[in-house]
Amino acid sequence: MTDLPHRLREALLDADFDYATVADLLGPRAHAALGRNETTPGLMATRGGSRAETLVRLFLLQTAVTTDAAEAALPGLVDRLAVEGVLEQSVGEVAARLDVRPYASEDDAFWVVSDLTPGLDGLAQRVGADHVLGISAASTSLAQLTLREQVGSALDLGTGCGVQALHLARHSRRVVATDVNPRALWIARFNAALNDVEDRVEVRDGSYFEPVVGERFDLVATNPPFVISPATGERLVYRDSGLPGDRVVEDIVRAAPGHLAPDGWCQVLADWVVTRDQTWDERLAGWLDPGCDALVVQREVLDPAAYVELWLKDEGAHPATSGGDPASAAAYRRRYDTWLSWFDEQGVEGVGFGWVNLHRRPDDATSAGAGTGGAVHTLLDWPFDLEQPIAPAIAAWGRAARRPVGPEDHLVARADVRQETAGAPGAEDPEAIVLRQQLGFRRARQVDTVEAALVGACDGDLSVGQVLDALAVLTDREPDDLRARYLPVVADLVAEGFLT
């Protein structure tokens, strides 16, 4: 890699081309419009001629700027960026061939180079087979999901433009990023250098785990090409694996434990098939390694027709983007029919979307956890609102899963848990009691009066056994009977995050 990424970084810093500045320049209206792929409000908001405004118009709004404006914003770099394919020059004007944009999350801020966003302002634009996707809803979801503790080694499987590798480099001594798309490999290396982390990010050419045979990592993060299709059209490398159905996700989930160091995590953002003859959780449970704890969360399920429409629009095949061309409309209908018919033949009832979190325990063993006698596998259908980033809640689940709960433990009710009661006004006892978390997964659990009192009494001073014995006296029940009935409930309350 040449010094070009470092020189570009200096120019972006000098122009104040960062996320906060861009958001301030655009304002809420133009920023929201750009999120809908509409550029007109942004063009109206960036007429001042500053270097940052020029870069917004050039890269984010994909409009040509004058050569003089480009030279002022990127002094001494326009010609070199054109040679490298980042810009293109014409008489008196400069346009972007790649997207360069500032990005910010909870703890990170950097710049990301990728291919241009297709379909701005509704213009017809089919993406190429080697298209390198930039920041997307999927990439931000994975970033919010990924644990951020300091680790020695991390793997970004299917790196694309490298955004996950950039995140991982902030808290990993060493990051390996793999991909099979040569353009993605070049862009990922460019992004690592642009953000001054190339000394910690090694980009390798190869499919999935092939480039890291025999290696183990403390953290693996992956947003693989998980789109489920009959693979009859042009393969788009960033989303289509070339494997049938959800095989790519299954293969990764099955292979990942062999690449995890003790206490290592693998976190996968993925789609999976929901079939007519088997529930989603039964199906995915068959993929899970008995030596690893697993938290699988299904966030949503799409109807097959809605799924096909979503991804046909993603590739620019929808008739609305084809300018009314009859041949394009006919091709769209054929693709739609082929895809939907294939789903029917495969017995697909829906397509699930969510996360697979795998955790190899610190001792690399399968000793009992949460009283279950082996690795803990939790498969949760959770389409409800939750706190972002969700990574701390996943880490808390991992700690609870590997720790058995007994009567001698001193537990504390989470500070964000609230109790809700329902019943007739003035009634002596409520008809229902619900404990509800305000943070993390924001779970709700209906409990009886003993469970509610137990959670309320858990402040760390008394052991679980002492609390239960006191409740036995208050409820006039046998202590041994109460312990036998509620110690398993306490384990559930710990596993679900109500007690810690």
Coordinates of C-alpha atoms in Angstrom, one line a residue:
M1 CA 0.0 0.0 0.0
T2 CA 1.3 3.5 -0.9
D3 CA 1.2 6.6 1.2
L4 CA -2.0 7.7 -0.5
P5 CA -4.4 6.5 2.3
H6 CA -2.3 8.4 4.9
R7 CA -2.3 11.6 2.8
L8 CA -6.0 11.3 2.2
R9 CA -6.5 10.9 6.0
E10 CA -4.6 14.2 6.5
A11 CA -6.7 16.0 3.9
L12 CA -9.9 14.7 5.5
L13 CA -8.8 15.9 8.9
D14 CA -7.8 19.3 7.6
A15 CA -11.2 19.7 5.9
D16 CA -13.0 18.6 9.2
F17 CA -14.7 15.9 7.2
D18 CA -15.9 13.9 10.2
Y19 CA -19.3 12.6 11.2
A20 CA -20.3 15.4 13.5
T21 CA -19.4 18.1 11.0
V22 CA -21.2 16.3 8.2
A23 CA -24.3 15.9 10.3
D24 CA -24.2 19.5 11.3
L25 CA -23.8 20.7 7.7
L26 CA -26.7 18.6 6.4
G27 CA -29.0 19.2 9.3
P28 CA -31.8 16.7 10.3
R29 CA -33.9 17.1 7.2
A30 CA -31.1 16.5 4.6
H31 CA -29.5 13.8 6.8
A32 CA -32.8 11.9 7.0
A33 CA -33.4 12.4 3.2
L34 CA -29.9 10.9 2.5
G35 CA -30.9 7.9 4.6
R36 CA -33.7 7.5 2.1
N37 CA -31.3 7.8 -0.9
E38 CA -32.6 11.3 -1.7
T39 CA -29.9 14.0 -2.3
T40 CA -31.8 17.2 -3.1
P41 CA -32.0 18.5 0.5
G42 CA -28.4 17.7 0.9
L43 CA -27.4 19.6 -2.2
M44 CA -29.5 22.6 -0.9
A45 CA -27.7 22.4 2.4
T46 CA -24.1 22.3 1.1
R47 CA -23.9 25.4 -1.2
G48 CA -21.4 27.3 1.0
G49 CA -18.2 26.1 -0.8
S50 CA -16.3 25.0 2.3
R51 CA -13.9 22.0 1.9
A52 CA -16.2 19.8 4.0
E53 CA -19.2 20.8 1.9
T54 CA -17.3 19.9 -1.3
L55 CA -16.4 16.5 0.1
V56 CA -20.0 15.9 1.1
R57 CA -21.2 16.8 -2.4
L58 CA -18.5 14.7 -4.1
F59 CA -18.6 11.5 -2.1
L60 CA -22.0 11.3 -0.2
L61 CA -24.2 13.1 -2.7
Q62 CA -22.4 11.7 -5.7
T63 CA -22.5 15.0 -7.7
A64 CA -19.6 16.4 -9.7
V65 CA -17.7 19.3 -8.3
T66 CA -15.4 21.7 -10.1
T67 CA -11.7 20.8 -10.4
D68 CA -10.8 23.9 -8.4
A69 CA -13.1 22.9 -5.6
A70 CA -11.8 19.3 -5.6
E71 CA -8.2 20.6 -5.5
A72 CA -9.0 22.9 -2.6
A73 CA -10.6 20.1 -0.6
L74 CA -8.0 17.4 -1.6
P75 CA -4.8 19.4 -2.2
G76 CA -2.3 17.5 -4.4
L77 CA -4.4 14.3 -4.3
V78 CA -6.9 14.6 -7.1
D79 CA -4.7 13.1 -9.8
R80 CA -3.5 10.3 -7.6
L81 CA -6.9 9.5 -6.4
A82 CA -8.0 9.3 -10.1
V83 CA -5.2 6.9 -10.9
E84 CA -6.3 4.7 -8.0
G85 CA -9.9 4.7 -9.1
V86 CA -11.3 6.8 -6.2
L87 CA -12.1 9.8 -8.5
E88 CA -12.6 10.4 -12.2
Q89 CA -11.8 13.6 -14.0
S90 CA -13.4 15.3 -16.9
V91 CA -13.0 18.8 -18.4
G92 CA -13.2 21.2 -15.4
E93 CA -15.0 18.6 -13.2
V94 CA -14.3 15.8 -10.8
A95 CA -16.7 13.0 -9.8
A96 CA -16.4 10.2 -7.3
R97 CA -15.9 6.6 -8.4
L98 CA -15.8 5.3 -4.8
D99 CA -17.6 6.4 -1.6
V100 CA -15.6 8.0 1.2
R101 CA -17.6 8.8 4.2
P102 CA -17.1 9.5 7.9
Y103 CA -18.6 6.9 10.3
A104 CA -19.3 7.0 14.0
S105 CA -20.6 4.5 16.5
E106 CA -20.8 4.3 20.3
D107 CA -17.0 4.2 20.8
D108 CA -15.5 4.5 17.3
A109 CA -15.1 7.1 14.6
F110 CA -13.4 6.5 11.3
W111 CA -13.7 6.8 7.5
V112 CA -14.9 4.1 5.3
V113 CA -14.2 3.7 1.5
S114 CA -16.6 1.5 -0.5
D115 CA -18.4 1.4 -3.8
L116 CA -20.9 4.2 -4.4
T117 CA -24.4 3.8 -3.0
P118 CA -26.6 2.6 -5.8
G119 CA -30.0 4.0 -6.6
L120 CA -29.6 7.6 -5.3
D121 CA -32.7 9.7 -6.2
G122 CA -34.4 6.6 -7.7
L123 CA -32.0 6.4 -10.7
A124 CA -31.6 3.0 -12.3
Q125 CA -28.3 1.4 -11.3
R126 CA -27.6 -2.4 -11.2
V127 CA -24.7 -3.3 -9.0
G128 CA -21.8 -5.3 -10.3
A129 CA -21.0 -8.9 -9.3
D130 CA -17.9 -7.6 -7.3
H131 CA -19.7 -4.7 -5.7
V132 CA -18.2 -3.8 -2.3
L133 CA -20.9 -2.7 0.1
G134 CA -20.4 0.2 2.4
I135 CA -22.0 1.0 5.7
S136 CA -25.4 -0.8 5.9
A137 CA -28.0 -1.7 8.4
A138 CA -26.5 -5.2 8.6
S139 CA -23.0 -3.9 9.3
T140 CA -24.2 -1.5 12.0
S141 CA -26.3 -4.3 13.6
L142 CA -23.2 -6.6 13.7
A143 CA -21.1 -3.8 15.2
Q144 CA -23.7 -3.3 18.0
L145 CA -23.8 -7.0 18.6
T146 CA -20.0 -7.6 18.8
L147 CA -18.4 -7.7 22.2
R148 CA -15.9 -4.9 22.8
E149 CA -13.6 -6.3 25.5
Q150 CA -9.9 -6.2 24.9
V151 CA -8.7 -9.4 23.1
G152 CA -5.5 -10.7 21.7
S153 CA -6.8 -11.9 18.3
A154 CA -9.9 -11.3 16.2
L155 CA -11.2 -12.6 12.9
D156 CA -13.4 -10.6 10.5
L157 CA -14.8 -13.4 8.3
G158 CA -15.9 -12.0 4.9
T159 CA -14.7 -8.5 5.6
G160 CA -16.0 -6.6 2.5
C161 CA -15.0 -3.0 2.9
G162 CA -13.4 -3.9 6.2
V163 CA -15.7 -2.0 8.6
Q164 CA -15.9 -4.8 11.2
A165 CA -12.1 -5.1 11.0
L166 CA -11.8 -1.4 11.8
H167 CA -14.0 -1.8 14.9
L168 CA -12.1 -4.9 16.0
A169 CA -8.7 -3.1 15.6
R170 CA -9.7 -0.7 18.4
H171 CA -9.8 -3.5 21.0
S172 CA -7.7 -6.3 19.5
R173 CA -3.9 -6.6 19.3
R174 CA -4.2 -8.5 16.0
V175 CA -7.0 -8.7 13.4
V176 CA -7.2 -11.1 10.4
A177 CA -9.8 -10.1 7.7
T178 CA -10.7 -12.5 5.0
D179 CA -12.6 -12.2 1.7
V180 CA -12.7 -13.7 -1.8
N181 CA -13.5 -10.5 -3.7
P182 CA -10.2 -8.9 -5.0
R183 CA -11.8 -5.4 -4.9
A184 CA -12.9 -5.9 -1.4
L185 CA -9.4 -7.0 -0.4
W186 CA -8.0 -3.8 -1.9
I187 CA -10.6 -1.6 -0.3
A188 CA -10.2 -3.3 3.1
R189 CA -6.4 -2.7 3.0
F190 CA -7.0 0.9 1.9
N191 CA -9.4 1.5 4.8
A192 CA -7.0 -0.1 7.3
A193 CA -4.3 2.3 6.2
L194 CA -6.7 5.3 5.9
N195 CA -7.6 4.8 9.6
D196 CA -4.0 4.1 10.7
V197 CA -4.5 0.5 11.9
E198 CA -2.8 -1.3 9.1
D199 CA -0.2 -2.6 11.6
R200 CA -2.9 -4.5 13.4
V201 CA -5.1 -5.6 10.4
E202 CA -3.9 -8.4 8.1
V203 CA -6.1 -8.9 5.1
R204 CA -6.1 -12.4 3.6
D205 CA -7.5 -13.8 0.3
G206 CA -9.6 -16.9 0.7
S207 CA -13.0 -18.4 1.4
Y208 CA -14.4 -18.4 4.9
F209 CA -12.0 -20.2 7.3
E210 CA -9.7 -21.5 4.6
P211 CA -7.1 -18.7 5.1
V212 CA -6.9 -19.4 8.9
V213 CA -6.7 -23.2 9.0
G214 CA -5.2 -24.3 12.3
E215 CA -5.6 -20.9 13.9
R216 CA -7.8 -19.9 16.9
F217 CA -9.2 -16.5 17.8
D218 CA -10.5 -14.8 20.9
L219 CA -13.3 -13.2 18.8
V220 CA -14.8 -13.9 15.4
A221 CA -17.3 -11.5 13.9
T222 CA -19.0 -12.2 10.6
N223 CA -21.8 -10.9 8.4
P224 CA -21.5 -13.6 5.7
P225 CA -23.2 -13.4 2.3
F226 CA -26.4 -15.0 3.7
V227 CA -29.1 -14.2 1.1
I228 CA -31.1 -17.3 0.5
S229 CA -31.9 -17.8 -3.2
P230 CA -32.0 -20.4 -6.0
A231 CA -28.7 -19.0 -7.3
T232 CA -30.0 -18.7 -10.8
G233 CA -29.1 -15.1 -11.5
E234 CA -25.8 -13.3 -11.4
R235 CA -24.0 -13.9 -8.1
L236 CA -23.4 -10.7 -6.1
V237 CA -20.4 -11.7 -3.9
Y238 CA -21.3 -9.3 -1.1
R239 CA -24.6 -11.1 -0.4
D240 CA -24.7 -14.4 -2.3
S241 CA -22.6 -17.3 -1.1
G242 CA -23.2 -19.7 -4.0
L243 CA -24.2 -22.4 -1.5
P244 CA -27.8 -23.7 -1.5
G245 CA -30.3 -22.3 1.0
D246 CA -28.8 -21.2 4.3
R247 CA -25.9 -23.7 4.0
V248 CA -23.3 -20.9 4.4
V249 CA -24.6 -20.0 7.8
E250 CA -24.8 -23.6 8.9
D251 CA -21.3 -24.3 7.7
I252 CA -19.9 -21.2 9.6
V253 CA -21.8 -22.1 12.8
R254 CA -20.5 -25.7 12.7
A255 CA -16.9 -24.8 11.9
A256 CA -16.5 -21.8 14.1
P257 CA -16.0 -23.6 17.4
G258 CA -12.8 -25.2 16.0
H259 CA -11.4 -21.7 15.5
L260 CA -12.2 -20.3 19.0
A261 CA -9.6 -20.0 21.7
P262 CA -10.8 -20.8 25.3
D263 CA -13.2 -18.0 26.3
G264 CA -13.5 -17.1 22.7
W265 CA -16.7 -15.9 21.0
C266 CA -18.1 -16.1 17.5
Q267 CA -20.9 -13.7 16.6
V268 CA -22.8 -14.2 13.3
L269 CA -25.4 -12.0 11.7
A270 CA -27.5 -14.1 9.4
D271 CA -30.6 -15.3 7.7
W272 CA -32.0 -18.9 8.0
V273 CA -34.8 -20.9 6.5
V274 CA -38.0 -21.5 8.5
T275 CA -39.5 -24.7 7.1
R276 CA -43.1 -25.9 7.2
D277 CA -42.2 -29.2 8.9
Q278 CA -39.8 -28.0 11.6
T279 CA -39.6 -25.0 14.0
W280 CA -36.7 -22.6 13.5
D281 CA -35.2 -23.3 16.9
E282 CA -35.3 -27.1 16.4
R283 CA -33.6 -26.7 13.1
L284 CA -30.8 -24.4 14.3
A285 CA -30.3 -26.4 17.5
G286 CA -29.0 -29.2 15.3
W287 CA -26.2 -26.9 14.1
L288 CA -24.8 -26.1 17.6
D289 CA -21.7 -27.6 19.0
P290 CA -22.2 -29.4 22.3
G291 CA -18.9 -28.0 23.6
C292 CA -19.9 -24.3 23.2
D293 CA -22.5 -22.2 24.9
A294 CA -24.8 -20.6 22.3
L295 CA -27.3 -17.8 22.3
V296 CA -29.3 -17.7 19.1
V297 CA -31.8 -14.8 18.7
Q298 CA -34.4 -14.6 16.0
R299 CA -35.2 -10.9 15.4
E300 CA -37.7 -11.2 12.6
V301 CA -39.3 -13.5 10.1
L302 CA -40.1 -12.4 6.6
D303 CA -42.7 -13.9 4.3
P304 CA -41.0 -15.5 1.3
A305 CA -42.6 -13.1 -1.2
A306 CA -41.5 -10.1 0.9
Y307 CA -38.0 -11.5 1.1
V308 CA -37.8 -12.0 -2.7
E309 CA -39.0 -8.4 -3.3
L310 CA -36.5 -7.0 -0.7
W311 CA -33.4 -8.6 -2.4
L312 CA -34.6 -8.0 -6.0
K313 CA -34.8 -4.3 -5.1
D314 CA -31.4 -4.5 -3.5
E315 CA -29.8 -5.6 -6.7
G316 CA -31.6 -2.9 -8.7
A317 CA -33.9 -5.3 -10.6
H318 CA -37.2 -3.7 -9.6
P319 CA -39.2 -2.3 -12.6
A320 CA -39.5 1.0 -10.8
T321 CA -35.7 1.5 -11.3
S322 CA -35.6 0.4 -14.9
G323 CA -37.2 3.4 -16.5
G324 CA -40.3 1.4 -17.6
D325 CA -38.2 -0.8 -19.9
P326 CA -40.5 -3.8 -20.8
A327 CA -37.6 -6.2 -21.1
S328 CA -36.5 -5.3 -17.6
A329 CA -40.0 -5.7 -16.2
A330 CA -40.3 -9.1 -17.8
A331 CA -36.9 -10.2 -16.5
Y332 CA -38.0 -9.0 -13.0
R333 CA -41.2 -11.1 -13.1
R334 CA -39.2 -14.2 -14.3
R335 CA -36.7 -13.8 -11.5
Y336 CA -39.5 -13.3 -8.9
D337 CA -41.4 -16.4 -10.2
T338 CA -38.3 -18.5 -10.2
W339 CA -37.2 -17.5 -6.7
L340 CA -40.7 -17.8 -5.1
S341 CA -41.3 -21.2 -6.8
W342 CA -38.0 -22.4 -5.5
F343 CA -39.0 -21.4 -2.0
D344 CA -42.3 -23.4 -2.4
E345 CA -40.4 -26.4 -3.6
Q346 CA -38.0 -26.3 -0.7
G347 CA -40.9 -26.1 1.8
V348 CA -39.9 -22.6 3.0
E349 CA -42.5 -21.0 5.2
G350 CA -40.5 -17.9 6.0
V351 CA -36.9 -16.5 6.3
G352 CA -35.6 -15.8 9.8
F353 CA -33.1 -13.1 10.5
G354 CA -31.0 -12.8 13.7
W355 CA -27.8 -13.6 15.5
V356 CA -25.9 -16.7 16.5
N357 CA -23.5 -16.1 19.4
L358 CA -21.1 -19.0 20.2
H359 CA -19.0 -19.0 23.4
R360 CA -16.2 -21.5 24.2
R361 CA -15.8 -21.6 27.9
P362 CA -12.6 -20.4 29.5
D363 CA -11.5 -23.9 30.5
D364 CA -12.4 -25.2 27.0
A365 CA -14.6 -27.7 28.8
T366 CA -18.3 -28.6 28.8
S367 CA -18.8 -28.6 32.6
A368 CA -22.3 -27.9 33.9
G369 CA -23.7 -24.4 33.5
A370 CA -26.8 -23.0 35.0
G371 CA -27.6 -26.4 36.4
T372 CA -28.2 -28.0 33.0
G373 CA -25.2 -30.4 32.9
G374 CA -23.3 -29.3 29.7
A375 CA -23.1 -26.4 27.4
V376 CA -26.0 -24.0 27.6
H377 CA -28.0 -23.5 24.3
T378 CA -30.6 -20.7 24.4
L379 CA -32.7 -20.1 21.3
L380 CA -34.9 -17.0 21.7
D381 CA -37.5 -15.6 19.4
W382 CA -37.2 -11.9 20.3
P383 CA -38.7 -9.4 17.8
F384 CA -39.2 -6.8 20.5
D385 CA -37.4 -3.5 21.1
L386 CA -34.1 -3.8 22.9
E387 CA -31.2 -1.6 24.0
Q388 CA -28.4 -0.9 21.6
P389 CA -25.6 -1.7 21.6
I390 CA -26.8 -5.1 22.8
A391 CA -23.2 -6.5 23.2
P392 CA -23.1 -5.9 27.0
A393 CA -26.3 -7.9 27.5
I394 CA -24.8 -10.8 25.4
A395 CA -21.6 -10.7 27.5
A396 CA -23.8 -10.8 30.7
W397 CA -25.6 -13.9 29.3
G398 CA -22.3 -15.6 28.7
R399 CA -21.2 -15.0 32.3
A400 CA -24.5 -16.3 33.6
A401 CA -24.5 -19.4 31.3
R402 CA -21.2 -20.7 32.6
R403 CA -22.0 -20.2 36.3
P404 CA -24.2 -22.6 38.3
V405 CA -26.5 -21.1 40.9
G406 CA -26.8 -22.5 44.4
P407 CA -28.3 -21.6 47.8
E408 CA -25.1 -20.1 49.1
D409 CA -24.9 -17.5 46.3
H410 CA -25.4 -13.9 47.2
L411 CA -27.4 -12.3 44.3
V412 CA -28.4 -8.8 43.4
A413 CA -31.5 -7.7 41.5
R414 CA -30.6 -5.6 38.5
A415 CA -31.2 -1.9 39.1
D416 CA -33.2 -1.5 35.9
V417 CA -35.8 -4.1 36.8
R418 CA -39.3 -2.8 37.5
Q419 CA -42.4 -4.5 38.9
E420 CA -45.8 -4.1 37.3
T421 CA -49.0 -5.4 38.8
A422 CA -52.5 -5.9 37.3
G423 CA -55.8 -6.4 39.0
A424 CA -59.0 -4.8 40.2
P425 CA -58.6 -1.5 42.1
G426 CA -58.6 -2.2 45.8
A427 CA -58.0 -6.0 45.5
E428 CA -55.9 -7.5 48.2
D429 CA -53.8 -9.5 45.8
P430 CA -52.9 -8.6 42.2
E431 CA -54.1 -10.9 39.4
A432 CA -50.7 -10.8 37.7
I433 CA -47.2 -9.6 38.6
V434 CA -44.7 -8.8 35.8
L435 CA -40.9 -8.1 36.2
R436 CA -39.7 -6.0 33.3
Q437 CA -36.1 -5.0 32.4
Q438 CA -35.5 -1.4 31.2
L439 CA -32.2 -2.2 29.6
G440 CA -30.5 -5.0 27.6
F441 CA -33.0 -7.4 26.1
R442 CA -35.8 -5.7 28.0
R443 CA -37.3 -9.0 28.9
A444 CA -40.5 -9.3 30.8
R445 CA -41.4 -12.2 33.1
Q446 CA -44.7 -13.0 34.8
V447 CA -44.0 -14.1 38.4
D448 CA -45.8 -15.2 41.5
T449 CA -45.7 -13.4 44.8
V450 CA -42.8 -15.5 46.1
E451 CA -40.6 -14.8 43.0
A452 CA -41.4 -11.1 43.2
A453 CA -40.5 -11.0 46.9
L454 CA -37.4 -13.0 46.3
V455 CA -36.1 -10.6 43.6
G456 CA -37.0 -7.7 45.8
A457 CA -35.0 -9.1 48.7
C458 CA -31.9 -9.9 46.7
D459 CA -29.6 -7.0 47.6
G460 CA -26.4 -9.1 48.1
D461 CA -26.6 -9.2 51.9
L462 CA -28.4 -12.5 52.3
S463 CA -27.7 -15.7 50.4
V464 CA -30.4 -17.2 48.2
G465 CA -31.0 -19.9 50.7
Q466 CA -31.4 -17.4 53.5
V467 CA -33.9 -15.4 51.5
L468 CA -35.9 -18.5 50.6
D469 CA -35.9 -19.6 54.2
A470 CA -37.2 -16.2 55.3
L471 CA -40.0 -16.4 52.7
A472 CA -40.9 -19.8 53.9
V473 CA -41.6 -18.4 57.3
L474 CA -43.6 -15.5 55.9
T475 CA -45.7 -17.8 53.7
D476 CA -46.0 -20.6 56.3
R477 CA -44.4 -23.2 54.0
E478 CA -41.7 -25.8 54.5
P479 CA -38.2 -24.4 53.8
D480 CA -37.1 -27.6 52.0
D481 CA -40.2 -27.5 49.8
L482 CA -39.7 -23.9 49.0
R483 CA -36.0 -24.4 48.1
A484 CA -36.9 -27.3 45.9
R485 CA -39.5 -25.3 44.1
Y486 CA -37.7 -22.0 43.7
L487 CA -34.0 -22.8 43.3
P488 CA -34.5 -23.7 39.6
V489 CA -36.5 -20.5 39.3
V490 CA -33.6 -18.5 40.7
A491 CA -31.3 -20.1 38.0
D492 CA -33.8 -19.0 35.3
L493 CA -33.9 -15.5 36.8
V494 CA -30.0 -15.3 36.6
A495 CA -30.0 -16.8 33.1
E496 CA -32.5 -14.2 31.9
G497 CA -30.7 -11.3 33.6
F498 CA -33.1 -10.3 36.3
L499 CA -30.6 -11.3 39.0
T500 CA -26.8 -11.1 38.9

